[in-house]
PDB file of C-alpha atoms in Angstrom:
ATOM      1  CA  ALA A   1     -33.594   7.088  17.815  1.00 74.00           C
ATOM      2  CA  GLN A   2     -33.298   3.349  17.441  1.00 83.00           C
ATOM      3  CA  SER A   3     -30.323   1.085  18.042  1.00 90.00           C
ATOM      4  CA  VAL A   4     -29.405  -2.599  18.114  1.00 94.00           C
ATOM      5  CA  THR A   5     -26.876  -4.420  20.249  1.00 95.00           C
ATOM      6  CA  GLN A   6     -25.824  -7.937  19.378  1.00 96.00           C
ATOM      7  CA  LEU A   7     -24.021  -9.553  22.288  1.00 93.00           C
ATOM      8  CA  GLY A   8     -21.093 -11.597  21.081  1.00 91.00           C
ATOM      9  CA  SER A   9     -19.448 -10.906  17.755  1.00 93.00           C
ATOM     10  CA  HIS A  10     -18.586 -14.604  17.455  1.00 96.00           C
ATOM     11  CA  VAL A  11     -20.505 -17.639  18.695  1.00 97.00           C
ATOM     12  CA  SER A  12     -19.221 -21.175  18.305  1.00 97.00           C
ATOM     13  CA  VAL A  13     -21.401 -24.277  18.788  1.00 97.00           C
ATOM     14  CA  SER A  14     -21.139 -27.965  18.078  1.00 97.00           C
ATOM     15  CA  GLU A  15     -23.267 -29.594  15.422  1.00 97.00           C
ATOM     16  CA  GLY A  16     -26.561 -30.614  17.014  1.00 97.00           C
ATOM     17  CA  ALA A  17     -26.278 -28.121  19.866  1.00 98.00           C
ATOM     18  CA  LEU A  18     -28.638 -25.258  20.640  1.00 98.00           C
ATOM     19  CA  VAL A  19     -27.985 -22.013  18.822  1.00 98.00           C
ATOM     20  CA  LEU A  20     -28.691 -18.791  20.753  1.00 98.00           C
ATOM     21  CA  LEU A  21     -27.824 -15.425  19.225  1.00 98.00           C
ATOM     22  CA  ARG A  22     -28.652 -12.423  21.350  1.00 98.00           C
ATOM     23  CA  CYS A  23     -30.158  -9.142  20.239  1.00 98.00           C
ATOM     24  CA  ASN A  24     -31.285  -6.186  22.323  1.00 97.00           C
ATOM     25  CA  TYR A  25     -32.837  -3.114  20.831  1.00 95.00           C
ATOM     26  CA  SER A  26     -33.729   0.429  21.725  1.00 92.00           C
ATOM     27  CA  SER A  27     -36.708   2.148  20.183  1.00 85.00           C
ATOM     28  CA  SER A  28     -38.921   5.062  21.156  1.00 79.00           C
ATOM     29  CA  VAL A  29     -41.988   3.474  19.561  1.00 81.00           C
ATOM     30  CA  PRO A  30     -43.162  -0.114  19.166  1.00 82.00           C
ATOM     31  CA  PRO A  31     -40.507  -1.708  16.979  1.00 87.00           C
ATOM     32  CA  TYR A  32     -40.514  -3.975  14.018  1.00 90.00           C
ATOM     33  CA  LEU A  33     -37.648  -6.478  14.371  1.00 92.00           C
ATOM     34  CA  PHE A  34     -35.799  -8.622  11.862  1.00 94.00           C
ATOM     35  CA  TRP A  35     -33.086 -11.237  11.665  1.00 97.00           C
ATOM     36  CA  TYR A  36     -31.051 -11.550   8.489  1.00 96.00           C
ATOM     37  CA  VAL A  37     -28.375 -14.110   7.600  1.00 97.00           C
ATOM     38  CA  GLN A  38     -25.369 -13.520   5.350  1.00 96.00           C
ATOM     39  CA  TYR A  39     -23.415 -16.378   3.838  1.00 94.00           C
ATOM     40  CA  PRO A  40     -19.917 -15.747   2.463  1.00 89.00           C
ATOM     41  CA  ASN A  41     -19.878 -13.671  -0.712  1.00 85.00           C
ATOM     42  CA  GLN A  42     -23.608 -13.146  -0.607  1.00 89.00           C
ATOM     43  CA  GLY A  43     -26.065 -10.467   0.409  1.00 91.00           C
ATOM     44  CA  LEU A  44     -28.422 -10.565   3.355  1.00 94.00           C
ATOM     45  CA  GLN A  45     -31.329 -13.002   3.415  1.00 94.00           C
ATOM     46  CA  LEU A  46     -34.352 -12.493   5.643  1.00 94.00           C
ATOM     47  CA  LEU A  47     -34.696 -15.212   8.289  1.00 96.00           C
ATOM     48  CA  LEU A  48     -37.735 -13.922  10.131  1.00 96.00           C
ATOM     49  CA  LYS A  49     -39.551 -10.781  11.224  1.00 93.00           C
ATOM     50  CA  TYR A  50     -41.718  -9.520  14.031  1.00 93.00           C
ATOM     51  CA  THR A  51     -44.201  -6.727  13.400  1.00 88.00           C
ATOM     52  CA  THR A  52     -47.287  -7.254  15.537  1.00 85.00           C
ATOM     53  CA  GLY A  53     -49.204 -10.174  16.999  1.00 88.00           C
ATOM     54  CA  ALA A  54     -47.628 -13.388  18.212  1.00 90.00           C
ATOM     55  CA  THR A  55     -44.347 -12.703  19.997  1.00 92.00           C
ATOM     56  CA  LEU A  56     -42.779 -16.022  19.001  1.00 96.00           C
ATOM     57  CA  VAL A  57     -42.018 -15.965  15.318  1.00 96.00           C
ATOM     58  CA  LYS A  58     -40.785 -18.820  13.209  1.00 96.00           C
ATOM     59  CA  GLY A  59     -38.516 -18.363  10.259  1.00 95.00           C
ATOM     60  CA  ILE A  60     -36.719 -20.342   7.636  1.00 95.00           C
ATOM     61  CA  ASN A  61     -34.213 -23.121   8.263  1.00 94.00           C
ATOM     62  CA  GLY A  62     -35.697 -23.984  11.672  1.00 96.00           C
ATOM     63  CA  PHE A  63     -34.888 -20.661  13.325  1.00 97.00           C
ATOM     64  CA  GLU A  64     -37.229 -18.790  15.616  1.00 97.00           C
ATOM     65  CA  ALA A  65     -37.122 -15.656  17.724  1.00 98.00           C
ATOM     66  CA  GLU A  66     -39.147 -14.299  20.599  1.00 96.00           C
ATOM     67  CA  PHE A  67     -39.997 -10.639  21.080  1.00 95.00           C
ATOM     68  CA  LYS A  68     -39.808  -9.718  24.770  1.00 95.00           C
ATOM     69  CA  LYS A  69     -40.867  -6.146  25.275  1.00 93.00           C
ATOM     70  CA  SER A  70     -40.003  -6.076  28.986  1.00 93.00           C
ATOM     71  CA  GLU A  71     -36.448  -7.131  28.199  1.00 95.00           C
ATOM     72  CA  THR A  72     -36.196  -5.199  24.894  1.00 95.00           C
ATOM     73  CA  SER A  73     -34.857  -8.389  23.375  1.00 96.00           C
ATOM     74  CA  PHE A  74     -35.311 -10.414  20.215  1.00 97.00           C
ATOM     75  CA  HIS A  75     -33.000 -13.395  20.586  1.00 98.00           C
ATOM     76  CA  LEU A  76     -32.631 -15.910  17.761  1.00 98.00           C
ATOM     77  CA  THR A  77     -32.637 -19.633  18.509  1.00 98.00           C
ATOM     78  CA  LYS A  78     -32.443 -22.966  16.771  1.00 98.00           C
ATOM     79  CA  PRO A  79     -32.726 -26.233  18.712  1.00 97.00           C
ATOM     80  CA  SER A  80     -30.087 -28.131  16.754  1.00 97.00           C
ATOM     81  CA  ALA A  81     -27.268 -26.536  14.779  1.00 97.00           C
ATOM     82  CA  HIS A  82     -26.335 -27.795  11.350  1.00 97.00           C
ATOM     83  CA  MET A  83     -23.058 -27.221   9.566  1.00 97.00           C
ATOM     84  CA  SER A  84     -24.913 -25.217   6.927  1.00 96.00           C
ATOM     85  CA  ASP A  85     -25.940 -22.677   9.596  1.00 97.00           C
ATOM     86  CA  ALA A  86     -22.418 -21.284   9.697  1.00 97.00           C
ATOM     87  CA  ALA A  87     -22.807 -17.663   8.594  1.00 97.00           C
ATOM     88  CA  GLU A  88     -23.077 -14.144   9.935  1.00 96.00           C
ATOM     89  CA  TYR A  89     -26.370 -13.106  11.498  1.00 97.00           C
ATOM     90  CA  PHE A  90     -27.700  -9.579  11.738  1.00 96.00           C
ATOM     91  CA  CYS A  91     -30.461  -8.241  13.925  1.00 96.00           C
ATOM     92  CA  ALA A  92     -32.262  -5.115  12.721  1.00 93.00           C
ATOM     93  CA  VAL A  93     -34.899  -2.765  14.070  1.00 91.00           C
ATOM     94  CA  THR A  94     -37.135  -0.176  12.543  1.00 85.00           C
ATOM     95  CA  GLU A  95     -39.707   2.204  13.931  1.00 73.00           C
ATOM     96  CA  GLY A  96     -42.010   0.939  11.267  1.00 62.00           C
ATOM     97  CA  VAL A  97     -45.255   2.453  10.194  1.00 62.00           C
ATOM     98  CA  ALA A  98     -47.669   0.019   8.616  1.00 52.00           C
ATOM     99  CA  GLY A  99     -47.556   0.460   4.880  1.00 49.00           C
ATOM    100  CA  SER A 100     -44.348   2.470   4.803  1.00 59.00           C
ATOM    101  CA  ASN A 101     -40.906   1.526   3.607  1.00 62.00           C
ATOM    102  CA  TYR A 102     -38.700   0.629   6.522  1.00 68.00           C
ATOM    103  CA  LYS A 103     -35.520   2.412   7.503  1.00 78.00           C
ATOM    104  CA  LEU A 104     -33.538  -0.343   9.156  1.00 86.00           C
ATOM    105  CA  THR A 105     -30.877   0.001  11.844  1.00 89.00           C
ATOM    106  CA  PHE A 106     -28.614  -3.027  11.982  1.00 92.00           C
ATOM    107  CA  GLY A 107     -26.496  -4.544  14.707  1.00 93.00           C
ATOM    108  CA  LYS A 108     -22.822  -5.294  14.104  1.00 93.00           C
ATOM    109  CA  GLY A 109     -23.535  -8.942  13.405  1.00 94.00           C
ATOM    110  CA  THR A 110     -22.679 -12.263  15.046  1.00 96.00           C
ATOM    111  CA  LEU A 111     -20.538 -14.789  13.244  1.00 96.00           C
ATOM    112  CA  LEU A 112     -21.781 -18.305  13.945  1.00 97.00           C
ATOM    113  CA  THR A 113     -19.305 -21.154  13.666  1.00 97.00           C
ATOM    114  CA  VAL A 114     -20.550 -24.753  13.780  1.00 97.00           C
ATOM    115  CA  ASN A 115     -18.017 -27.394  14.762  1.00 96.00           C
ATOM    116  CA  PRO A 116     -18.374 -31.033  13.661  1.00 94.00           C
TER     117      PRO A 116
ATOM    118  CA  GLU B   1     -32.038 -16.909  -6.477  1.00 49.00           C
ATOM    119  CA  THR B   2     -32.149 -13.272  -5.547  1.00 59.00           C
ATOM    120  CA  GLY B   3     -34.541 -10.897  -7.301  1.00 92.00           C
ATOM    121  CA  VAL B   4     -31.996  -8.119  -6.809  1.00 96.00           C
ATOM    122  CA  THR B   5     -29.013  -8.236  -9.153  1.00 96.00           C
ATOM    123  CA  GLN B   6     -25.862  -6.209  -8.631  1.00 97.00           C
ATOM    124  CA  THR B   7     -23.048  -5.710 -11.126  1.00 97.00           C
ATOM    125  CA  PRO B   8     -20.144  -5.929 -11.109  1.00 97.00           C
ATOM    126  CA  ARG B   9     -19.582  -8.374  -8.245  1.00 96.00           C
ATOM    127  CA  HIS B  10     -16.008  -7.176  -7.798  1.00 96.00           C
ATOM    128  CA  LEU B  11     -14.393  -3.871  -8.704  1.00 96.00           C
ATOM    129  CA  VAL B  12     -10.846  -2.640  -8.262  1.00 95.00           C
ATOM    130  CA  MET B  13     -10.207   0.998  -9.027  1.00 93.00           C
ATOM    131  CA  GLY B  14      -7.662   3.699  -8.475  1.00 90.00           C
ATOM    132  CA  MET B  15      -8.466   6.810  -6.519  1.00 89.00           C
ATOM    133  CA  THR B  16      -8.689   8.932  -9.661  1.00 87.00           C
ATOM    134  CA  ASN B  17     -10.984   6.602 -11.592  1.00 88.00           C
ATOM    135  CA  LYS B  18     -14.681   7.000 -12.253  1.00 94.00           C
ATOM    136  CA  LYS B  19     -16.866   3.919 -12.152  1.00 95.00           C
ATOM    137  CA  SER B  20     -20.495   3.003 -11.545  1.00 97.00           C
ATOM    138  CA  LEU B  21     -22.247   0.248  -9.618  1.00 98.00           C
ATOM    139  CA  LYS B  22     -25.525  -1.048 -10.958  1.00 98.00           C
ATOM    140  CA  CYS B  23     -28.488  -2.584  -9.178  1.00 98.00           C
ATOM    141  CA  GLU B  24     -31.582  -4.032 -10.813  1.00 97.00           C
ATOM    142  CA  GLN B  25     -34.635  -5.511  -9.118  1.00 96.00           C
ATOM    143  CA  HIS B  26     -37.248  -7.697 -10.751  1.00 91.00           C
ATOM    144  CA  LEU B  27     -39.644  -7.783  -7.806  1.00 94.00           C
ATOM    145  CA  GLY B  28     -41.885  -4.845  -8.638  1.00 92.00           C
ATOM    146  CA  HIS B  29     -40.764  -2.967  -5.543  1.00 93.00           C
ATOM    147  CA  ASN B  30     -41.108   0.796  -5.225  1.00 91.00           C
ATOM    148  CA  ALA B  31     -38.170   1.524  -2.913  1.00 92.00           C
ATOM    149  CA  MET B  32     -34.445   0.938  -3.418  1.00 94.00           C
ATOM    150  CA  TYR B  33     -31.503   1.364  -1.050  1.00 94.00           C
ATOM    151  CA  TRP B  34     -27.708   1.539  -1.044  1.00 96.00           C
ATOM    152  CA  TYR B  35     -25.805   0.248   1.982  1.00 96.00           C
ATOM    153  CA  LYS B  36     -22.086   0.143   2.791  1.00 96.00           C
ATOM    154  CA  GLN B  37     -20.766  -2.868   4.686  1.00 95.00           C
ATOM    155  CA  SER B  38     -17.292  -2.512   6.170  1.00 92.00           C
ATOM    156  CA  ALA B  39     -15.471  -5.027   8.304  1.00 85.00           C
ATOM    157  CA  LYS B  40     -16.470  -4.942  11.971  1.00 76.00           C
ATOM    158  CA  LYS B  41     -18.993  -2.132  11.484  1.00 83.00           C
ATOM    159  CA  PRO B  42     -22.774  -2.237  11.219  1.00 85.00           C
ATOM    160  CA  LEU B  43     -24.342  -1.868   7.827  1.00 90.00           C
ATOM    161  CA  GLU B  44     -24.531   1.804   6.982  1.00 92.00           C
ATOM    162  CA  LEU B  45     -27.537   3.076   5.081  1.00 92.00           C
ATOM    163  CA  MET B  46     -26.353   5.481   2.383  1.00 95.00           C
ATOM    164  CA  PHE B  47     -29.320   6.392   0.207  1.00 94.00           C
ATOM    165  CA  VAL B  48     -33.023   5.588  -0.105  1.00 92.00           C
ATOM    166  CA  TYR B  49     -35.220   6.094  -3.136  1.00 93.00           C
ATOM    167  CA  ASN B  50     -39.013   5.850  -3.073  1.00 88.00           C
ATOM    168  CA  PHE B  51     -40.769   5.894  -6.438  1.00 87.00           C
ATOM    169  CA  LYS B  52     -37.530   7.200  -8.038  1.00 86.00           C
ATOM    170  CA  GLU B  53     -37.282  10.118  -5.606  1.00 88.00           C
ATOM    171  CA  GLN B  54     -34.406  10.302  -3.130  1.00 88.00           C
ATOM    172  CA  THR B  55     -35.842  10.343   0.374  1.00 86.00           C
ATOM    173  CA  GLU B  56     -32.704   9.702   2.400  1.00 84.00           C
ATOM    174  CA  ASN B  57     -29.089  10.787   2.114  1.00 86.00           C
ATOM    175  CA  ASN B  58     -27.284   9.664   5.221  1.00 85.00           C
ATOM    176  CA  SER B  59     -24.535  12.322   5.129  1.00 90.00           C
ATOM    177  CA  VAL B  60     -22.735  10.488   2.348  1.00 95.00           C
ATOM    178  CA  PRO B  61     -19.690  12.250   0.807  1.00 95.00           C
ATOM    179  CA  SER B  62     -20.299  13.784  -2.591  1.00 94.00           C
ATOM    180  CA  ARG B  63     -17.804  11.415  -4.215  1.00 95.00           C
ATOM    181  CA  PHE B  64     -20.726   8.947  -4.111  1.00 97.00           C
ATOM    182  CA  SER B  65     -23.508   9.995  -6.460  1.00 96.00           C
ATOM    183  CA  PRO B  66     -26.685   7.897  -6.730  1.00 96.00           C
ATOM    184  CA  GLU B  67     -29.042   7.768  -9.665  1.00 96.00           C
ATOM    185  CA  CYS B  68     -32.456   6.126  -9.899  1.00 96.00           C
ATOM    186  CA  PRO B  69     -33.858   6.420 -13.435  1.00 95.00           C
ATOM    187  CA  ASN B  70     -36.845   4.187 -12.657  1.00 92.00           C
ATOM    188  CA  SER B  71     -38.161   2.013  -9.848  1.00 90.00           C
ATOM    189  CA  SER B  72     -36.267  -1.044 -11.117  1.00 94.00           C
ATOM    190  CA  HIS B  73     -32.782   0.401 -11.499  1.00 96.00           C
ATOM    191  CA  LEU B  74     -30.386   2.083  -9.129  1.00 97.00           C
ATOM    192  CA  PHE B  75     -26.844   3.249  -9.794  1.00 98.00           C
ATOM    193  CA  LEU B  76     -24.035   4.449  -7.590  1.00 98.00           C
ATOM    194  CA  HIS B  77     -21.536   6.618  -9.447  1.00 97.00           C
ATOM    195  CA  LEU B  78     -18.074   6.710  -7.906  1.00 96.00           C
ATOM    196  CA  HIS B  79     -15.304   9.268  -8.411  1.00 93.00           C
ATOM    197  CA  THR B  80     -12.166  10.256  -6.572  1.00 93.00           C
ATOM    198  CA  LEU B  81     -12.652   7.607  -3.911  1.00 93.00           C
ATOM    199  CA  GLN B  82     -10.447   7.112  -0.855  1.00 94.00           C
ATOM    200  CA  PRO B  83      -8.929   3.873   0.489  1.00 93.00           C
ATOM    201  CA  GLU B  84     -11.438   3.890   3.368  1.00 93.00           C
ATOM    202  CA  ASP B  85     -14.207   3.539   0.785  1.00 95.00           C
ATOM    203  CA  SER B  86     -13.151  -0.052   0.158  1.00 95.00           C
ATOM    204  CA  ALA B  87     -16.111  -2.150   1.297  1.00 96.00           C
ATOM    205  CA  LEU B  88     -19.001  -4.311   0.184  1.00 96.00           C
ATOM    206  CA  TYR B  89     -21.782  -2.178  -1.300  1.00 97.00           C
ATOM    207  CA  LEU B  90     -25.197  -3.727  -0.987  1.00 97.00           C
ATOM    208  CA  CYS B  91     -28.339  -2.786  -2.829  1.00 97.00           C
ATOM    209  CA  ALA B  92     -31.789  -3.625  -1.490  1.00 95.00           C
ATOM    210  CA  SER B  93     -35.378  -3.109  -2.543  1.00 94.00           C
ATOM    211  CA  SER B  94     -38.736  -3.293  -0.819  1.00 91.00           C
ATOM    212  CA  GLN B  95     -42.424  -2.843  -1.273  1.00 87.00           C
ATOM    213  CA  GLN B  96     -44.403  -0.736   1.196  1.00 77.00           C
ATOM    214  CA  GLY B  97     -44.821  -2.527   4.494  1.00 73.00           C
ATOM    215  CA  GLN B  98     -42.552  -5.410   3.503  1.00 81.00           C
ATOM    216  CA  PRO B  99     -38.970  -6.329   4.457  1.00 86.00           C
ATOM    217  CA  GLN B 100     -36.041  -5.421   2.270  1.00 90.00           C
ATOM    218  CA  HIS B 101     -34.574  -7.868  -0.243  1.00 93.00           C
ATOM    219  CA  PHE B 102     -30.822  -7.634  -0.752  1.00 94.00           C
ATOM    220  CA  GLY B 103     -28.534  -8.245  -3.694  1.00 95.00           C
ATOM    221  CA  ASP B 104     -25.220 -10.082  -3.345  1.00 94.00           C
ATOM    222  CA  GLY B 105     -23.225  -6.878  -3.331  1.00 96.00           C
ATOM    223  CA  THR B 106     -20.255  -5.368  -5.139  1.00 97.00           C
ATOM    224  CA  ARG B 107     -16.903  -5.853  -3.428  1.00 96.00           C
ATOM    225  CA  LEU B 108     -15.049  -2.580  -4.041  1.00 96.00           C
ATOM    226  CA  SER B 109     -11.304  -2.213  -3.545  1.00 95.00           C
ATOM    227  CA  ILE B 110      -9.614   1.178  -3.852  1.00 93.00           C
ATOM    228  CA  LEU B 111      -5.920   1.110  -4.683  1.00 90.00           C
TER     229      LEU B 111
END
């Protein structure tokens, strides 16, 4: 069975500061990992994904995440927060099989607040 | 602009009403999903359809009845709902080996 733990349901940063959102996963097979963002009154938008290959993945809006197998982590970072980054962020894992449709397990989400 | 469109965006209904949620995707995907998003809980996968066939029913109560007439359309028929069913219902679609694309959801309130 797979699971996701997002440490911190609410993270607050100042504009221009580093953003770090933590995600740890559990999976019995090599995982595929995702970060999604949800703005108010909207659905989820894919930020980035890790399937195989390079462990540091870059996504949209300047975000990146690093897959660390030894730590079972996939933390999301951005060097400099912008006011428009304020949203809820979800980490998800799947025991993906190449070519199949993924069954995602989501974390509870982290609400990011950016202060001026 | 999302390629997954959900209607209505908001729905208020009584517990004895019958209503339907609609989801349409214009991305050519072969799989479609219903999720329930409640406050302070992880997204809950409800149903999965692959090529119009239901492949996952995550122990969802029978008062929720999905329908997938073709790969582009997905419905969720609702009847005799309970107050705890109030939530945001999200539809998603995907192509094999690719991440899911989500609609903006239907905010459902049960009176």
